[in-house]
mmCIF file of C-alpha atoms in Angstrom:
data_model
loop_
_atom_site.group_PDB
_atom_site.id
_atom_site.type_symbol
_atom_site.label_atom_id
_atom_site.label_comp_id
_atom_site.label_asym_id
_atom_site.label_seq_id
_atom_site.Cartn_x
_atom_site.Cartn_y
_atom_site.Cartn_z
ATOM 1 C CA MET A 1 89.344 39.650 -82.591
ATOM 2 C CA ASP A 2 89.540 41.425 -86.517
ATOM 3 C CA VAL A 3 86.945 40.523 -88.731
ATOM 4 C CA ARG A 4 88.148 41.562 -92.472
ATOM 5 C CA TYR A 5 88.689 39.492 -94.891
ATOM 6 C CA GLY A 6 90.539 36.156 -94.475
ATOM 7 C CA VAL A 7 90.313 35.873 -90.096
ATOM 8 C CA ALA A 8 88.080 33.656 -88.370
ATOM 9 C CA ALA A 9 84.504 35.313 -87.990
ATOM 10 C CA SER A 10 81.694 33.110 -87.260
ATOM 11 C CA ASP A 11 79.943 31.711 -83.612
ATOM 12 C CA LYS A 12 79.837 28.045 -85.316
ATOM 13 C CA ASN A 13 83.610 27.989 -85.329
ATOM 14 C CA PRO A 14 85.575 25.451 -83.793
ATOM 15 C CA ASN A 15 87.500 27.011 -80.416
ATOM 16 C CA PRO A 16 90.149 27.639 -80.482
ATOM 17 C CA LEU A 17 90.769 27.573 -83.657
ATOM 18 C CA PRO A 18 93.307 25.172 -86.115
ATOM 19 C CA LEU A 19 96.545 26.655 -85.001
ATOM 20 C CA LEU A 20 96.546 27.781 -88.994
ATOM 21 C CA LEU A 21 93.881 29.761 -88.880
ATOM 22 C CA GLN A 22 94.928 31.188 -85.520
ATOM 23 C CA PRO A 23 96.031 35.044 -85.798
ATOM 24 C CA LEU A 24 100.279 35.353 -84.434
ATOM 25 C CA LYS A 25 101.940 38.410 -83.883
ATOM 26 C CA ILE A 26 105.397 39.756 -84.056
ATOM 27 C CA ARG A 27 106.351 42.113 -82.220
ATOM 28 C CA ASP A 28 104.174 44.794 -83.833
ATOM 29 C CA VAL A 29 102.727 43.526 -86.795
ATOM 30 C CA MET A 30 99.718 41.427 -86.597
ATOM 31 C CA PHE A 31 99.203 38.585 -89.061
ATOM 32 C CA LYS A 32 95.424 37.441 -89.430
ATOM 33 C CA ASN A 33 96.406 33.553 -89.812
ATOM 34 C CA ARG A 34 99.685 31.367 -90.127
ATOM 35 C CA LEU A 35 99.116 30.478 -93.953
ATOM 36 C CA TRP A 36 101.188 32.681 -95.734
ATOM 37 C CA VAL A 37 102.594 33.472 -99.534
ATOM 38 C CA SER A 38 105.968 32.425 -99.822
ATOM 39 C CA PRO A 39 108.220 34.758 -102.380
ATOM 40 C CA MET A 40 107.766 34.111 -105.644
ATOM 41 C CA CYS A 41 109.900 35.197 -108.814
ATOM 42 C CA MET A 42 107.755 37.053 -111.601
ATOM 43 C CA TYR A 43 110.374 37.922 -113.886
ATOM 44 C CA SER A 44 108.552 41.199 -115.322
ATOM 45 C CA SER A 45 110.256 44.235 -114.360
ATOM 46 C CA LYS A 46 111.980 46.799 -116.595
ATOM 47 C CA ASP A 47 115.080 48.426 -115.052
ATOM 48 C CA GLY A 48 114.136 46.780 -111.374
ATOM 49 C CA PHE A 49 110.593 48.711 -111.499
ATOM 50 C CA ALA A 50 107.152 47.474 -110.121
ATOM 51 C CA ASN A 51 104.741 48.077 -112.805
ATOM 52 C CA ASP A 52 100.688 47.247 -113.140
ATOM 53 C CA PHE A 53 101.512 43.254 -113.497
ATOM 54 C CA HIS A 54 102.823 44.172 -109.915
ATOM 55 C CA LEU A 55 100.061 45.609 -108.754
ATOM 56 C CA MET A 56 97.818 42.981 -110.069
ATOM 57 C CA HIS A 57 99.528 39.706 -108.975
ATOM 58 C CA TYR A 58 99.756 41.129 -105.219
ATOM 59 C CA GLY A 59 96.371 42.734 -105.221
ATOM 60 C CA GLN A 60 95.103 39.499 -106.272
ATOM 61 C CA LEU A 61 97.019 37.235 -103.105
ATOM 62 C CA ALA A 62 96.681 40.040 -100.404
ATOM 63 C CA ILE A 63 92.891 40.279 -101.398
ATOM 64 C CA ARG A 64 91.905 36.506 -100.874
ATOM 65 C CA GLY A 65 92.746 36.097 -97.296
ATOM 66 C CA ALA A 66 96.700 35.455 -97.084
ATOM 67 C CA GLY A 67 98.168 35.864 -93.415
ATOM 68 C CA ALA A 68 100.881 37.420 -95.305
ATOM 69 C CA VAL A 69 102.450 37.998 -99.001
ATOM 70 C CA VAL A 70 105.601 37.963 -99.237
ATOM 71 C CA VAL A 71 107.499 39.685 -102.266
ATOM 72 C CA GLU A 72 109.556 38.143 -105.010
ATOM 73 C CA ALA A 73 113.719 37.851 -104.475
ATOM 74 C CA THR A 74 114.033 41.540 -104.853
ATOM 75 C CA GLY A 75 117.690 43.103 -106.471
ATOM 76 C CA VAL A 76 119.768 45.311 -103.779
ATOM 77 C CA LEU A 77 121.840 46.171 -106.325
ATOM 78 C CA PRO A 78 121.420 46.510 -110.571
ATOM 79 C CA GLU A 79 124.032 42.882 -110.584
ATOM 80 C CA GLY A 80 122.066 40.971 -107.972
ATOM 81 C CA ARG A 81 119.235 40.798 -109.709
ATOM 82 C CA ILE A 82 119.362 36.950 -110.766
ATOM 83 C CA THR A 83 117.966 38.424 -114.727
ATOM 84 C CA THR A 84 117.303 41.378 -116.132
ATOM 85 C CA ASP A 85 113.748 41.132 -115.738
ATOM 86 C CA CYS A 86 113.611 40.958 -111.455
ATOM 87 C CA LEU A 87 112.260 43.500 -109.265
ATOM 88 C CA GLY A 88 114.516 45.669 -107.939
ATOM 89 C CA ILE A 89 115.047 48.072 -104.926
ATOM 90 C CA TRP A 90 118.627 49.715 -105.678
ATOM 91 C CA LYS A 91 117.720 53.307 -106.035
ATOM 92 C CA ASP A 92 115.067 55.820 -103.937
ATOM 93 C CA GLU A 93 113.071 55.705 -107.804
ATOM 94 C CA HIS A 94 111.999 52.501 -107.637
ATOM 95 C CA VAL A 95 109.884 53.209 -104.066
ATOM 96 C CA PRO A 96 106.384 54.411 -105.514
ATOM 97 C CA GLY A 97 105.789 51.363 -107.302
ATOM 98 C CA LEU A 98 106.426 49.268 -104.314
ATOM 99 C CA LYS A 99 104.516 52.124 -102.244
ATOM 100 C CA ARG A 100 101.229 50.988 -104.921
ATOM 101 C CA PHE A 101 100.767 47.440 -104.106
ATOM 102 C CA VAL A 102 101.704 48.144 -100.326
ATOM 103 C CA ASP A 103 98.783 50.575 -100.137
ATOM 104 C CA TYR A 104 96.740 48.130 -102.069
ATOM 105 C CA ALA A 105 97.377 44.608 -99.739
ATOM 106 C CA HIS A 106 96.967 47.125 -96.408
ATOM 107 C CA ASN A 107 93.552 47.895 -97.271
ATOM 108 C CA PHE A 108 92.541 44.189 -97.308
ATOM 109 C CA ASN A 109 93.832 44.252 -93.582
ATOM 110 C CA THR A 110 96.845 41.828 -95.231
ATOM 111 C CA ALA A 111 100.609 41.829 -94.247
ATOM 112 C CA ILE A 112 102.773 42.414 -96.782
ATOM 113 C CA GLY A 113 106.794 41.950 -96.699
ATOM 114 C CA ILE A 114 109.778 41.785 -99.307
ATOM 115 C CA GLN A 115 112.681 39.417 -100.001
ATOM 116 C CA LEU A 116 116.034 41.428 -99.905
ATOM 117 C CA ALA A 117 118.263 39.290 -102.399
ATOM 118 C CA HIS A 118 121.277 39.720 -104.140
ATOM 119 C CA ALA A 119 122.181 36.839 -106.984
ATOM 120 C CA GLY A 120 125.966 36.023 -106.499
ATOM 121 C CA ARG A 121 127.177 33.495 -108.810
ATOM 122 C CA LYS A 122 123.531 32.859 -110.258
ATOM 123 C CA GLY A 123 123.653 36.027 -111.749
ATOM 124 C CA SER A 124 122.932 37.645 -115.517
ATOM 125 C CA THR A 125 120.666 35.210 -116.952
ATOM 126 C CA ILE A 126 118.071 35.019 -118.963
ATOM 127 C CA PRO A 127 114.610 35.583 -117.762
ATOM 128 C CA LEU A 128 111.141 32.969 -117.602
ATOM 129 C CA ARG A 129 110.156 34.428 -121.188
ATOM 130 C CA MET A 130 113.076 33.911 -122.727
ATOM 131 C CA TYR A 131 113.753 29.783 -121.791
ATOM 132 C CA GLY A 132 113.317 27.761 -125.392
ATOM 133 C CA LYS A 133 114.367 30.782 -127.572
ATOM 134 C CA HIS A 134 117.867 31.353 -126.508
ATOM 135 C CA PRO A 135 121.141 29.259 -127.179
ATOM 136 C CA THR A 136 122.429 29.683 -123.718
ATOM 137 C CA LEU A 137 121.632 30.293 -119.886
ATOM 138 C CA THR A 138 123.199 33.157 -119.354
ATOM 139 C CA VAL A 139 123.001 37.420 -121.261
ATOM 140 C CA ASP A 140 125.736 39.494 -122.017
ATOM 141 C CA GLU A 141 126.197 43.058 -122.116
ATOM 142 C CA THR A 142 124.783 43.359 -125.734
ATOM 143 C CA GLU A 143 121.336 41.806 -123.862
ATOM 144 C CA GLY A 144 121.004 43.848 -120.769
ATOM 145 C CA GLY A 145 123.347 41.274 -119.024
ATOM 146 C CA TRP A 146 126.634 41.586 -116.367
ATOM 147 C CA PRO A 147 128.790 39.299 -116.748
ATOM 148 C CA GLN A 148 131.648 40.930 -115.829
ATOM 149 C CA ASP A 149 130.136 42.648 -112.330
ATOM 150 C CA VAL A 150 129.131 38.199 -111.588
ATOM 151 C CA TYR A 151 130.671 37.363 -107.764
ATOM 152 C CA GLY A 152 130.370 35.491 -105.357
ATOM 153 C CA PRO A 153 132.610 34.109 -102.723
ATOM 154 C CA SER A 154 134.634 32.067 -104.519
ATOM 155 C CA ALA A 155 135.999 31.950 -108.195
ATOM 156 C CA ILE A 156 133.755 28.305 -108.301
ATOM 157 C CA ALA A 157 130.866 28.293 -111.047
ATOM 158 C CA TYR A 158 127.287 26.723 -110.375
ATOM 159 C CA ASP A 159 127.624 24.743 -112.904
ATOM 160 C CA SER A 160 128.861 25.141 -116.792
ATOM 161 C CA LYS A 161 126.018 26.818 -117.862
ATOM 162 C CA TYR A 162 126.385 29.584 -115.870
ATOM 163 C CA TRP A 163 129.077 32.711 -115.464
ATOM 164 C CA THR A 164 131.750 31.940 -113.442
ATOM 165 C CA PRO A 165 132.306 34.377 -110.870
ATOM 166 C CA LYS A 166 134.811 36.704 -109.494
ATOM 167 C CA GLU A 167 135.558 35.920 -105.437
ATOM 168 C CA MET A 168 134.701 39.206 -103.733
ATOM 169 C CA THR A 169 136.821 41.708 -101.683
ATOM 170 C CA VAL A 170 136.498 42.403 -98.381
ATOM 171 C CA ARG A 171 135.497 46.067 -99.642
ATOM 172 C CA GLN A 172 132.956 44.864 -102.251
ATOM 173 C CA ILE A 173 131.606 42.504 -98.995
ATOM 174 C CA GLU A 174 131.199 45.114 -96.954
ATOM 175 C CA TYR A 175 129.108 47.457 -100.317
ATOM 176 C CA VAL A 176 127.124 44.616 -100.609
ATOM 177 C CA GLN A 177 125.770 44.384 -96.795
ATOM 178 C CA GLN A 178 126.065 48.273 -96.777
ATOM 179 C CA ALA A 179 123.242 47.829 -100.077
ATOM 180 C CA PHE A 180 121.150 45.188 -97.642
ATOM 181 C CA VAL A 181 121.155 48.025 -95.100
ATOM 182 C CA ASP A 182 119.972 50.827 -98.164
ATOM 183 C CA ALA A 183 117.291 48.266 -99.188
ATOM 184 C CA ALA A 184 115.678 47.981 -96.017
ATOM 185 C CA ASP A 185 115.580 51.666 -95.124
ATOM 186 C CA ARG A 186 113.444 52.164 -98.906
ATOM 187 C CA ALA A 187 111.688 49.217 -97.529
ATOM 188 C CA ASP A 188 110.833 51.293 -94.436
ATOM 189 C CA LYS A 189 109.563 53.886 -96.620
ATOM 190 C CA ALA A 190 107.293 51.953 -99.340
ATOM 191 C CA GLY A 191 105.334 50.892 -96.028
ATOM 192 C CA PHE A 192 106.409 47.144 -95.983
ATOM 193 C CA ASP A 193 105.630 45.406 -92.959
ATOM 194 C CA PHE A 194 108.483 43.173 -92.602
ATOM 195 C CA VAL A 195 111.722 42.534 -94.314
ATOM 196 C CA GLU A 196 113.327 39.225 -95.244
ATOM 197 C CA LEU A 197 117.110 38.387 -95.840
ATOM 198 C CA HIS A 198 117.221 36.029 -98.608
ATOM 199 C CA GLY A 199 119.864 33.202 -97.517
ATOM 200 C CA ALA A 200 118.904 30.406 -99.275
ATOM 201 C CA ASN A 201 118.118 29.240 -103.245
ATOM 202 C CA GLY A 202 121.799 28.890 -103.897
ATOM 203 C CA TYR A 203 122.293 32.965 -103.643
ATOM 204 C CA LEU A 204 125.241 35.389 -102.585
ATOM 205 C CA LEU A 205 123.767 34.647 -98.739
ATOM 206 C CA HIS A 206 123.984 31.056 -99.328
ATOM 207 C CA GLN A 207 126.969 30.661 -101.314
ATOM 208 C CA PHE A 208 129.089 32.319 -98.269
ATOM 209 C CA TYR A 209 128.043 29.660 -95.569
ATOM 210 C CA SER A 210 128.410 26.906 -97.427
ATOM 211 C CA PRO A 211 131.360 25.579 -98.047
ATOM 212 C CA LEU A 212 130.797 24.330 -101.585
ATOM 213 C CA SER A 213 131.454 27.263 -103.157
ATOM 214 C CA ASN A 214 133.093 29.399 -100.649
ATOM 215 C CA GLN A 215 136.797 28.024 -100.659
ATOM 216 C CA ARG A 216 137.937 31.530 -99.304
ATOM 217 C CA THR A 217 140.904 31.719 -96.849
ATOM 218 C CA ASP A 218 139.960 35.078 -95.164
ATOM 219 C CA LYS A 219 137.685 35.830 -91.939
ATOM 220 C CA TYR A 220 134.627 34.668 -94.440
ATOM 221 C CA GLY A 221 135.777 31.313 -95.345
ATOM 222 C CA GLY A 222 137.191 28.261 -94.055
ATOM 223 C CA SER A 223 135.340 27.712 -90.656
ATOM 224 C CA PHE A 224 132.354 27.304 -89.767
ATOM 225 C CA GLU A 225 132.427 30.288 -87.883
ATOM 226 C CA ASN A 226 133.673 32.525 -90.796
ATOM 227 C CA ARG A 227 131.734 31.044 -93.164
ATOM 228 C CA ILE A 228 128.230 32.260 -91.669
ATOM 229 C CA ARG A 229 129.812 36.173 -91.201
ATOM 230 C CA MET A 230 128.432 37.612 -94.228
ATOM 231 C CA LEU A 231 124.768 36.565 -93.024
ATOM 232 C CA VAL A 232 125.207 37.102 -89.638
ATOM 233 C CA GLU A 233 126.763 40.783 -89.920
ATOM 234 C CA THR A 234 124.093 41.534 -92.738
ATOM 235 C CA THR A 235 121.488 40.130 -90.164
ATOM 236 C CA ARG A 236 122.808 42.552 -87.663
ATOM 237 C CA LYS A 237 123.287 45.765 -89.783
ATOM 238 C CA VAL A 238 119.423 45.210 -91.108
ATOM 239 C CA ARG A 239 118.303 45.025 -87.789
ATOM 240 C CA LYS A 240 119.564 47.988 -86.823
ATOM 241 C CA ALA A 241 118.598 50.371 -89.455
ATOM 242 C CA LEU A 242 114.939 48.666 -88.889
ATOM 243 C CA PRO A 243 112.302 50.896 -86.847
ATOM 244 C CA GLU A 244 112.269 48.560 -83.799
ATOM 245 C CA GLY A 245 108.769 47.644 -84.283
ATOM 246 C CA LYS A 246 109.242 45.586 -87.925
ATOM 247 C CA PRO A 247 110.401 42.138 -87.592
ATOM 248 C CA LEU A 248 113.310 41.189 -89.817
ATOM 249 C CA PHE A 249 113.516 37.757 -91.712
ATOM 250 C CA VAL A 250 115.633 35.418 -92.601
ATOM 251 C CA ARG A 251 115.249 32.850 -95.626
ATOM 252 C CA ILE A 252 117.674 30.050 -95.217
ATOM 253 C CA ALA A 253 119.611 26.352 -96.605
ATOM 254 C CA GLY A 254 117.515 23.543 -94.327
ATOM 255 C CA SER A 255 120.420 21.332 -96.455
ATOM 256 C CA ASP A 256 122.444 21.698 -99.328
ATOM 257 C CA CYS A 257 121.231 17.962 -100.122
ATOM 258 C CA VAL A 258 124.398 16.989 -101.336
ATOM 259 C CA GLU A 259 127.032 14.588 -98.917
ATOM 260 C CA GLY A 260 129.549 17.379 -98.348
ATOM 261 C CA GLY A 261 128.243 20.106 -97.993
ATOM 262 C CA TRP A 262 125.488 22.471 -95.858
ATOM 263 C CA SER A 263 123.592 20.262 -93.099
ATOM 264 C CA VAL A 264 120.373 20.335 -90.812
ATOM 265 C CA GLU A 265 123.098 20.853 -88.185
ATOM 266 C CA ASP A 266 124.719 23.826 -89.196
ATOM 267 C CA ALA A 267 121.518 25.113 -90.374
ATOM 268 C CA THR A 268 120.498 25.055 -86.359
ATOM 269 C CA LYS A 269 123.618 26.521 -85.464
ATOM 270 C CA LEU A 270 123.121 29.533 -88.184
ATOM 271 C CA THR A 271 119.192 29.999 -86.925
ATOM 272 C CA LYS A 272 120.964 30.477 -82.899
ATOM 273 C CA ALA A 273 123.113 33.101 -84.419
ATOM 274 C CA LEU A 274 120.830 34.950 -85.997
ATOM 275 C CA ARG A 275 117.900 34.636 -83.163
ATOM 276 C CA ASP A 276 121.164 36.870 -81.446
ATOM 277 C CA GLU A 277 121.167 38.933 -83.718
ATOM 278 C CA GLY A 278 117.015 39.989 -83.601
ATOM 279 C CA ALA A 279 116.007 37.866 -86.525
ATOM 280 C CA ASP A 280 112.547 37.340 -85.554
ATOM 281 C CA PHE A 281 111.619 33.975 -88.239
ATOM 282 C CA ILE A 282 113.795 31.485 -89.578
ATOM 283 C CA ASP A 283 112.311 30.444 -93.466
ATOM 284 C CA ILE A 284 113.673 26.897 -94.456
ATOM 285 C CA MET A 285 114.166 26.159 -97.783
ATOM 286 C CA THR A 286 116.499 22.869 -99.068
ATOM 287 C CA ALA A 287 118.883 22.870 -101.763
ATOM 288 C CA GLY A 288 119.717 25.242 -105.041
ATOM 289 C CA ASN A 289 123.709 25.473 -104.146
ATOM 290 C CA ASP A 290 124.948 22.759 -106.149
ATOM 291 C CA PRO A 291 123.877 20.725 -109.092
ATOM 292 C CA ARG A 292 124.882 17.304 -107.514
ATOM 293 C CA GLN A 293 121.809 17.820 -104.698
ATOM 294 C CA LYS A 294 119.198 15.290 -104.471
ATOM 295 C CA VAL A 295 115.707 16.090 -103.171
ATOM 296 C CA ALA A 296 113.146 13.894 -103.678
ATOM 297 C CA TYR A 297 110.193 15.619 -104.042
ATOM 298 C CA ALA A 298 106.820 14.460 -101.833
ATOM 299 C CA PRO A 299 104.224 16.252 -100.119
ATOM 300 C CA GLY A 300 105.600 18.219 -97.518
ATOM 301 C CA TYR A 301 109.079 17.481 -98.392
ATOM 302 C CA GLN A 302 111.137 20.109 -96.742
ATOM 303 C CA VAL A 303 109.042 19.964 -93.613
ATOM 304 C CA PRO A 304 111.659 17.509 -91.664
ATOM 305 C CA TYR A 305 114.313 20.030 -92.200
ATOM 306 C CA ALA A 306 112.300 22.716 -90.700
ATOM 307 C CA ALA A 307 110.754 20.332 -87.669
ATOM 308 C CA ALA A 308 114.978 19.764 -86.712
ATOM 309 C CA VAL A 309 115.200 23.342 -86.227
ATOM 310 C CA LYS A 310 112.768 23.889 -84.449
ATOM 311 C CA ALA A 311 112.870 21.127 -82.249
ATOM 312 C CA ALA A 312 116.923 22.610 -81.234
ATOM 313 C CA VAL A 313 114.956 26.215 -81.154
ATOM 314 C CA PRO A 314 112.465 26.205 -79.707
ATOM 315 C CA ASP A 315 111.968 29.763 -79.079
ATOM 316 C CA VAL A 316 112.531 30.630 -82.783
ATOM 317 C CA LEU A 317 109.468 31.310 -85.441
ATOM 318 C CA VAL A 318 110.277 28.648 -87.745
ATOM 319 C CA GLY A 319 108.765 28.571 -91.300
ATOM 320 C CA THR A 320 108.358 25.746 -94.237
ATOM 321 C CA VAL A 321 107.563 25.532 -97.529
ATOM 322 C CA GLY A 322 107.089 23.013 -100.267
ATOM 323 C CA CYS A 323 104.180 20.666 -102.093
ATOM 324 C CA ILE A 324 101.998 21.686 -99.113
ATOM 325 C CA ASP A 325 98.642 21.813 -100.406
ATOM 326 C CA SER A 326 95.966 21.341 -98.248
ATOM 327 C CA GLY A 327 94.323 22.986 -95.220
ATOM 328 C CA ARG A 328 94.489 19.953 -93.401
ATOM 329 C CA GLN A 329 97.656 18.814 -94.269
ATOM 330 C CA ALA A 330 98.998 22.743 -93.130
ATOM 331 C CA ASN A 331 97.654 22.319 -90.146
ATOM 332 C CA GLU A 332 98.868 19.234 -88.916
ATOM 333 C CA ILE A 333 101.694 20.377 -89.280
ATOM 334 C CA LEU A 334 101.350 23.691 -87.361
ATOM 335 C CA GLU A 335 99.995 21.463 -84.661
ATOM 336 C CA GLN A 336 102.339 18.753 -84.406
ATOM 337 C CA GLY A 337 105.108 21.935 -83.613
ATOM 338 C CA LYS A 338 107.596 21.360 -87.045
ATOM 339 C CA ALA A 339 106.837 25.026 -88.140
ATOM 340 C CA ASP A 340 105.718 27.890 -86.500
ATOM 341 C CA ILE A 341 104.204 29.242 -89.711
ATOM 342 C CA ILE A 342 103.465 27.728 -93.590
ATOM 343 C CA SER A 343 104.489 28.819 -97.026
ATOM 344 C CA ALA A 344 102.983 28.402 -100.127
ATOM 345 C CA GLY A 345 103.712 29.090 -103.562
ATOM 346 C CA ARG A 346 103.251 27.079 -106.406
ATOM 347 C CA LYS A 347 99.809 26.071 -104.834
ATOM 348 C CA TYR A 348 98.590 30.197 -104.082
ATOM 349 C CA LEU A 349 99.749 30.203 -108.200
ATOM 350 C CA ARG A 350 97.227 27.611 -109.316
ATOM 351 C CA ASP A 351 94.143 28.855 -106.509
ATOM 352 C CA MET A 352 95.252 32.007 -105.175
ATOM 353 C CA SER A 353 91.793 31.305 -102.844
ATOM 354 C CA PHE A 354 93.904 28.578 -100.831
ATOM 355 C CA VAL A 355 93.035 30.193 -97.742
ATOM 356 C CA PHE A 356 89.650 30.109 -98.428
ATOM 357 C CA GLU A 357 90.130 26.530 -99.493
ATOM 358 C CA ALA A 358 91.874 25.416 -96.303
ATOM 359 C CA ALA A 359 89.122 27.193 -94.086
ATOM 360 C CA LYS A 360 86.242 24.983 -95.675
ATOM 361 C CA ASP A 361 88.706 22.240 -95.182
ATOM 362 C CA LEU A 362 89.188 22.509 -91.702
ATOM 363 C CA GLY A 363 85.602 23.126 -91.203
ATOM 364 C CA VAL A 364 85.961 26.788 -90.461
ATOM 365 C CA PHE A 365 83.904 30.295 -91.599
ATOM 366 C CA VAL A 366 86.258 32.918 -92.625
ATOM 367 C CA LYS A 367 85.613 36.549 -93.885
ATOM 368 C CA TRP A 368 85.326 36.894 -97.322
ATOM 369 C CA ASN A 369 86.479 40.451 -99.423
ATOM 370 C CA ASP A 370 82.803 42.139 -99.426
ATOM 371 C CA GLN A 371 83.260 41.845 -103.446
ATOM 372 C CA TYR A 372 83.644 37.646 -103.718
ATOM 373 C CA GLU A 373 81.404 36.929 -100.982
ATOM 374 C CA ARG A 374 78.315 36.163 -103.069
ATOM 375 C CA SER A 375 80.432 33.695 -104.633
ATOM 376 C CA ARG A 376 81.046 30.971 -101.601
ATOM 377 C CA ALA A 377 79.379 27.779 -102.443
#
């Protein structure tokens, strides 16, 4: 076993290792453990370009033992961004900046992937730095926004604070699908180990499959099969474009958390469809697509959705996230068969050494990067 940077490395370690710290191979990629960094928007880009902040941020995560780092929701088109400050991958010029921190992560034996995204009706909004300083949640053309290019499956706004989108034509749908394919090709050129399609959190691909945001009457609306068509076709096209050995992940909603909306039973059926199109891993989130959502935030609050999908589709790798703050908690979820991979977001922002902390919690020695080894407690 490779013992570099975060992989268990001691004769005194339990055998077998706690599942959380066991390696996992997906297609041609070896992940050194199963405690991953969830994609988190940083709102620190200009015209979609990565910069020194991204190198510092993702470099710090990569150096501290994470099994994988998933780069934030990255716009496949300029109008696919959430805000004016979101990262982008819609042009070839974006590739060198992304490759900088991909190469850096690889120096520390850390797998790194990118989440490809389109905000749909939730686009052209203010970035984090403008919260509390701007009179509205949205931005117009005078501030770099794109209100005329905000679109979705139907002309239904998320709520009164967002732009009302234009209903997409079939030609626009095909254009966006091709943008995902082109973005995946750029991600491959940048050296990312895997690609994740963002089909959750109320963004465009989620908007298509949820009956709350999709009221179309053509082949992309109405029935369950029609509503999932946008994501299923996109998955098929991106899988075909990627090298055979490169994993394809998809993040989906386990539920809209609104009565009459997308359900965990729907998520299970979608997972089977995505599996059949070559998706290697399904990352389960909840909510984000309707302001009426009711979410009971608590430790591991999203785990039941992943567990339900995993129980129904045991041959698919399933991930979970949501207030998972300790190694013991994370490992128990895996050992109980409720998920195959644990992702953490805000916990890593509070403590980028979460993997080291989790290993200590589980009584396991893991290799630290050489530069920091002397600080081990």
